[in-house]
mmCIF file of C-alpha atoms in Angstrom:
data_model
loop_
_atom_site.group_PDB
_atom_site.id
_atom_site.type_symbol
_atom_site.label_atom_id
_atom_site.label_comp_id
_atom_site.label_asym_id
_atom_site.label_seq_id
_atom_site.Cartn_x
_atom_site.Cartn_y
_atom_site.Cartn_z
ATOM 1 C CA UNK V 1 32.261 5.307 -12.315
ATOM 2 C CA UNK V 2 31.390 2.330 -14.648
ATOM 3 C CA UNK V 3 28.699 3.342 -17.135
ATOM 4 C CA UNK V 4 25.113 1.967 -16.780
ATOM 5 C CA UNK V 5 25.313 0.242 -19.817
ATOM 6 C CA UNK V 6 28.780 -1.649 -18.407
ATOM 7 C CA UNK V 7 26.757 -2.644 -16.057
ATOM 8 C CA UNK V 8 23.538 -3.860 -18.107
ATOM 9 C CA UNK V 9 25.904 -6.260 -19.404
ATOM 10 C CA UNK V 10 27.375 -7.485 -16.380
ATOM 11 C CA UNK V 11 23.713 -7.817 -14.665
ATOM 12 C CA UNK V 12 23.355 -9.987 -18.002
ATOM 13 C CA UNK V 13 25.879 -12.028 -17.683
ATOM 14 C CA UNK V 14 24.788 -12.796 -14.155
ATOM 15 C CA UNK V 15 27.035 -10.421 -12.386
ATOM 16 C CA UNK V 16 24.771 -9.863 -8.998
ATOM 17 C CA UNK V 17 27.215 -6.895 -8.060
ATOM 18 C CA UNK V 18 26.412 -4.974 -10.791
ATOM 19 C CA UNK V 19 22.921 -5.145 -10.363
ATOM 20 C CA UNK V 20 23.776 -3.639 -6.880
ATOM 21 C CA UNK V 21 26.016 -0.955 -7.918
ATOM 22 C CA UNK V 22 22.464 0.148 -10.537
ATOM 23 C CA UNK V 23 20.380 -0.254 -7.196
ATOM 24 C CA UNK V 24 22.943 2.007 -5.790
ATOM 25 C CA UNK V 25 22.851 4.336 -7.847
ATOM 26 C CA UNK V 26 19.548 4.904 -8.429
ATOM 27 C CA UNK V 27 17.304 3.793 -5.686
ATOM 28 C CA UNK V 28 17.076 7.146 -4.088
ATOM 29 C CA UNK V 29 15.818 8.984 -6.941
ATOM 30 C CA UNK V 30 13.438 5.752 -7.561
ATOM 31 C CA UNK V 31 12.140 6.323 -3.609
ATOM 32 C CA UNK V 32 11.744 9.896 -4.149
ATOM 33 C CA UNK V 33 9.936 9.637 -7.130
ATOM 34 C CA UNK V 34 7.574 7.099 -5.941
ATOM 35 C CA UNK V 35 7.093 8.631 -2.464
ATOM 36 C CA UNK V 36 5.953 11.942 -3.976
ATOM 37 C CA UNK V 37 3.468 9.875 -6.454
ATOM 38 C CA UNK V 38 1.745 7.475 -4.156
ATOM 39 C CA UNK V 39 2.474 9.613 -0.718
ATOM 40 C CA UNK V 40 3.356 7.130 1.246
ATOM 41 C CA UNK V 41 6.821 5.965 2.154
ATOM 42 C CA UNK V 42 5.865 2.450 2.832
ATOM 43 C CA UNK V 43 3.642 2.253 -0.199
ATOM 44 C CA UNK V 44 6.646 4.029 -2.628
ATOM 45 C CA UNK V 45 8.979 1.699 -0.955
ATOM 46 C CA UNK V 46 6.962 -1.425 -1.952
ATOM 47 C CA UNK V 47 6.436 0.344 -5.770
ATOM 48 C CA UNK V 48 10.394 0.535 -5.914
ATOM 49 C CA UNK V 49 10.749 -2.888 -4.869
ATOM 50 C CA UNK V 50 8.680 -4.139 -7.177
ATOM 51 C CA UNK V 51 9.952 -2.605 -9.941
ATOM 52 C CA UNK V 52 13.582 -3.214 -9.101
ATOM 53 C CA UNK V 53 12.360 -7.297 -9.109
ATOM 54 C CA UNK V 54 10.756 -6.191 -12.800
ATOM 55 C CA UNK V 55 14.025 -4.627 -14.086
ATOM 56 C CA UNK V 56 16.300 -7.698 -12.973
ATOM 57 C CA UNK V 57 14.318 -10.139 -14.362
ATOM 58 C CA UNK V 58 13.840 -8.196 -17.931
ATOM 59 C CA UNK V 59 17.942 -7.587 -17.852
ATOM 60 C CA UNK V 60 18.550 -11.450 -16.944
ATOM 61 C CA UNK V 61 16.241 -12.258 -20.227
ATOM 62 C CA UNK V 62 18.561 -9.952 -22.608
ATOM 63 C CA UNK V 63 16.592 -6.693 -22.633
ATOM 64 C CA UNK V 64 19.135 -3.519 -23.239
ATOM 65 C CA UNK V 65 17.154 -0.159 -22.613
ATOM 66 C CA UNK V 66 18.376 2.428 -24.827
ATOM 67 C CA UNK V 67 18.659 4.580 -21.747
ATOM 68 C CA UNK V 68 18.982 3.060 -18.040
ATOM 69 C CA UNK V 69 17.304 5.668 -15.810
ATOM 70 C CA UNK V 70 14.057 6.549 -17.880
ATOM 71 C CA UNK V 71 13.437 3.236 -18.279
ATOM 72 C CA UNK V 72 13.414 2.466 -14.904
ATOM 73 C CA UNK V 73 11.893 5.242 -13.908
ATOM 74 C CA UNK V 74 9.159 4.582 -16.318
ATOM 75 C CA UNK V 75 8.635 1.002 -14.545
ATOM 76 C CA UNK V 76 8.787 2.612 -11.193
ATOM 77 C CA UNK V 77 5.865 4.719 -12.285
ATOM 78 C CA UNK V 78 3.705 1.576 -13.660
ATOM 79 C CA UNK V 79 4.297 0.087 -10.130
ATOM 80 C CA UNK V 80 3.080 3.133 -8.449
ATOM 81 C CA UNK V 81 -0.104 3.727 -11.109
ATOM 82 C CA UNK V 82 -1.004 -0.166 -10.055
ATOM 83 C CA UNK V 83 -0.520 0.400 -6.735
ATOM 84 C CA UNK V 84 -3.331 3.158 -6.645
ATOM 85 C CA UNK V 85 -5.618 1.249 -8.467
ATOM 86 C CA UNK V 86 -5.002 -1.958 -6.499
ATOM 87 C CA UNK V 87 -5.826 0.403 -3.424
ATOM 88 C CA UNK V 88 -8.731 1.615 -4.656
ATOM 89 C CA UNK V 89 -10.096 -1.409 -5.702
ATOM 90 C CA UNK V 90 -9.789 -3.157 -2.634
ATOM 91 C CA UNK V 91 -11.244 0.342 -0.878
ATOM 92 C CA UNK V 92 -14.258 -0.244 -2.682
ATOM 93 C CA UNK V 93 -14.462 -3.891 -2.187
ATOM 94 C CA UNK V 94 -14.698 -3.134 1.299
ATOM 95 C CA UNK V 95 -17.051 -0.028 1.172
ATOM 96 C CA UNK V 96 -19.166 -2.263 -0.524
ATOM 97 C CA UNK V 97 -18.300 -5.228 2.103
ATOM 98 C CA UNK V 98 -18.659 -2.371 4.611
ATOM 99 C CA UNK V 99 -22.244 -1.769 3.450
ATOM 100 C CA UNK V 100 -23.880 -4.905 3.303
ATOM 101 C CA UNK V 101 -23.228 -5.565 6.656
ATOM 102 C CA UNK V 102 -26.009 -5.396 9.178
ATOM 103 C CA UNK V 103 -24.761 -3.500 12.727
ATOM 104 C CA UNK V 104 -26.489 -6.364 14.611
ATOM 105 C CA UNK V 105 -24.571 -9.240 13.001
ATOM 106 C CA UNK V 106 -21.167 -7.394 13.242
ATOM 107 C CA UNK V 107 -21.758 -7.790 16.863
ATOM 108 C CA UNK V 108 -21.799 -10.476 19.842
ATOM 109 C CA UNK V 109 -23.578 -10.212 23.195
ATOM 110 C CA UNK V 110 -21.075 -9.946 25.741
ATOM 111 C CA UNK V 111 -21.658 -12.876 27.974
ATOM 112 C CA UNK V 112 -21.635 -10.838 31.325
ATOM 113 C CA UNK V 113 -24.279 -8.519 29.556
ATOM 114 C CA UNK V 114 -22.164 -5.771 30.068
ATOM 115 C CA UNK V 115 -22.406 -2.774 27.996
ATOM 116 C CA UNK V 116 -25.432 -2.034 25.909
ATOM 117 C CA UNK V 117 -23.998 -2.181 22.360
ATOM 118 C CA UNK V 118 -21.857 -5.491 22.930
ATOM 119 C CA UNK V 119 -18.879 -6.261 21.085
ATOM 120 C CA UNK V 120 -17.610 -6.166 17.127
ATOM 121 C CA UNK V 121 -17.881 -9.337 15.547
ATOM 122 C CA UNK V 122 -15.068 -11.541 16.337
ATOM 123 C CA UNK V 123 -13.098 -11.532 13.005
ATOM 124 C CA UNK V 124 -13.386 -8.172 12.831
ATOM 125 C CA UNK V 125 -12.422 -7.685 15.855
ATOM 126 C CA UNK V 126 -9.068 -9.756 15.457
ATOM 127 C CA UNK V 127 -7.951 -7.630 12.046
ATOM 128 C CA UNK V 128 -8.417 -4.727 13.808
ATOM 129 C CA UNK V 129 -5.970 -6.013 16.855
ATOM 130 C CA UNK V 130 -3.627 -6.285 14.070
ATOM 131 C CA UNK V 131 -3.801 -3.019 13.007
ATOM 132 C CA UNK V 132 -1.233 0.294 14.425
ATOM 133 C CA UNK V 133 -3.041 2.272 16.342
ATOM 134 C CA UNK V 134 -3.623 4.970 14.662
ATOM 135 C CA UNK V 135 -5.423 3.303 11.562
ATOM 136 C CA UNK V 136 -6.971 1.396 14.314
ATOM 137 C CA UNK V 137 -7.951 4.442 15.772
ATOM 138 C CA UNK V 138 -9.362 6.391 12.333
ATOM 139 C CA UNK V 139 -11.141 3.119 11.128
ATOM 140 C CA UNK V 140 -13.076 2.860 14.313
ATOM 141 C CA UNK V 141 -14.141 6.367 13.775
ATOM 142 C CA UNK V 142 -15.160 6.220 10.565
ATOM 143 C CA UNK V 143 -16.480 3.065 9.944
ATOM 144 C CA UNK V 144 -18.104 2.212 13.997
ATOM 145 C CA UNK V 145 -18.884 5.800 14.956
ATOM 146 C CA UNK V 146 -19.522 6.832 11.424
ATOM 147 C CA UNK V 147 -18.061 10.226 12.221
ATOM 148 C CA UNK V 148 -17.495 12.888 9.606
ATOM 149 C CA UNK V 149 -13.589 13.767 8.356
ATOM 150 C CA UNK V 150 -13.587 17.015 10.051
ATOM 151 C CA UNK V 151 -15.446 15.655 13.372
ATOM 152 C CA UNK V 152 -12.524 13.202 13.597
ATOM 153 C CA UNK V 153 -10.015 15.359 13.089
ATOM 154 C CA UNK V 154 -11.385 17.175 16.032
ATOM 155 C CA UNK V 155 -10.797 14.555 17.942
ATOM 156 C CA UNK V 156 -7.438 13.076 17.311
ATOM 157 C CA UNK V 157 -5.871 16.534 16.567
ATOM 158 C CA UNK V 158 -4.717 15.005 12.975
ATOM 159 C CA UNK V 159 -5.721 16.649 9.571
ATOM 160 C CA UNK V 160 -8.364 15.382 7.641
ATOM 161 C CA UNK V 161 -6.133 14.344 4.718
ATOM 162 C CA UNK V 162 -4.080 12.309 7.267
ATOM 163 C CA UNK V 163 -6.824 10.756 8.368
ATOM 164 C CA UNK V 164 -8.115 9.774 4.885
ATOM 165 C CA UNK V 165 -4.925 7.944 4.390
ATOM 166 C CA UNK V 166 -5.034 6.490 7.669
ATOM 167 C CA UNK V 167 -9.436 5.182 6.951
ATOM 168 C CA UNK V 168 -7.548 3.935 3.408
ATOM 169 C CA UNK V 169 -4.446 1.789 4.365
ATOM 170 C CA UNK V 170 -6.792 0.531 7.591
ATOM 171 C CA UNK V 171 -10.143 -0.516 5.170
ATOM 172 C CA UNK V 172 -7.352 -2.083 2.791
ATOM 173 C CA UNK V 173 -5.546 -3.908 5.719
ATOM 174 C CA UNK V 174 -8.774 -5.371 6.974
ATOM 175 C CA UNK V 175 -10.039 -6.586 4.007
ATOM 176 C CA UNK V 176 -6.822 -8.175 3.104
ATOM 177 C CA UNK V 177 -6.979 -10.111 6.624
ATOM 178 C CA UNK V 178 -11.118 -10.667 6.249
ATOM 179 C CA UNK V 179 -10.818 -12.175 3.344
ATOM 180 C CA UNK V 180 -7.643 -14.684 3.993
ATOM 181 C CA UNK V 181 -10.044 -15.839 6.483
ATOM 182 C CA UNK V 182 -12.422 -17.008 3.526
ATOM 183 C CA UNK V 183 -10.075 -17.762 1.077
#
């Protein structure tokens, strides 16, 4: 097995192969790591990624860690701590977007005058579409029905923590597609 600093030192001599055999070797325990941080496989996965893209670029521009895995590890860790607090800032954004909203402009009349609370606003109504249905499913809950957690859970059969995740990654998947709209 070549040594990690062998292959620093390939990677910076613009040796793509060796950055592979680094990925190789220690994507796992970077997964693993972030996964059990951020609790989320698709969120830990995105953390790796991003670090991996930090550590090739800083070995490309000549930095040498004194020791490979902590280092990395260390990075993986940043990307997971920004990760939460990109999360819950754009949680809050949309609690607070959430809030200002008045019930009767979030929906439309359907024109057959069918059904006595109408529909969601359009937009709205298009991000959720997007969403799986199971976020779909908790975000309606929470934010439309304005159930409780545990009244939820009673419904869907899922635990409350579950569906906290599920009311997070939905409220931060919406506002990502709400506000492409006005950007």
């Amino acid at each position: 097995m070549i040594a990690d600093e062998e292959l620093i030192r390939r990677v910076q001599a613009g040796d793509a192969a060796a950055f592979d055999a680094l990925v190789d070797r220690y994507y796992g325990a970077c997964l693993r790591f972030a996964w059990r941080s951020l609790g989320q496989r698709e969120d830990a996965e995105d953390a790796v990624q991003e670090a991996l893209v930090r550590v090739y670029r800083a070995l490309r521009r000549g930095r040498s860690p004194r020791h490979f895995r902590p280092w990395l590890l260390g990075i993986v860790l940043n990307r997971c701590r920004s990760h939460v607090q990109r999360a819950r800032r754009r949680r809050l954004l949309f609690e607070r977007w959430w809030a200002r909203q008045d019930p009767e402009t979030l929906r439309v009349q359907p024109a057959d005058g069918a059904g006595a609370d109408g529909d969601l606003d359009p937009k709205l109504k298009t991000a959720l579409a997007a969403l799986r249905p199971k976020l779909r499913e908790a975000f309606l809950l929470k934010y439309v029905e304005q159930l409780h957690y545990e009244e939820m859970a009673e419904i869907t059969g899922a635990s409350v923590s579950a569906l906290k995740m599920r009311v997070k990654r939905a409220s931060d998947q919406v506002l990502a597609m709400l506000t492409e709209d006005t950007a």
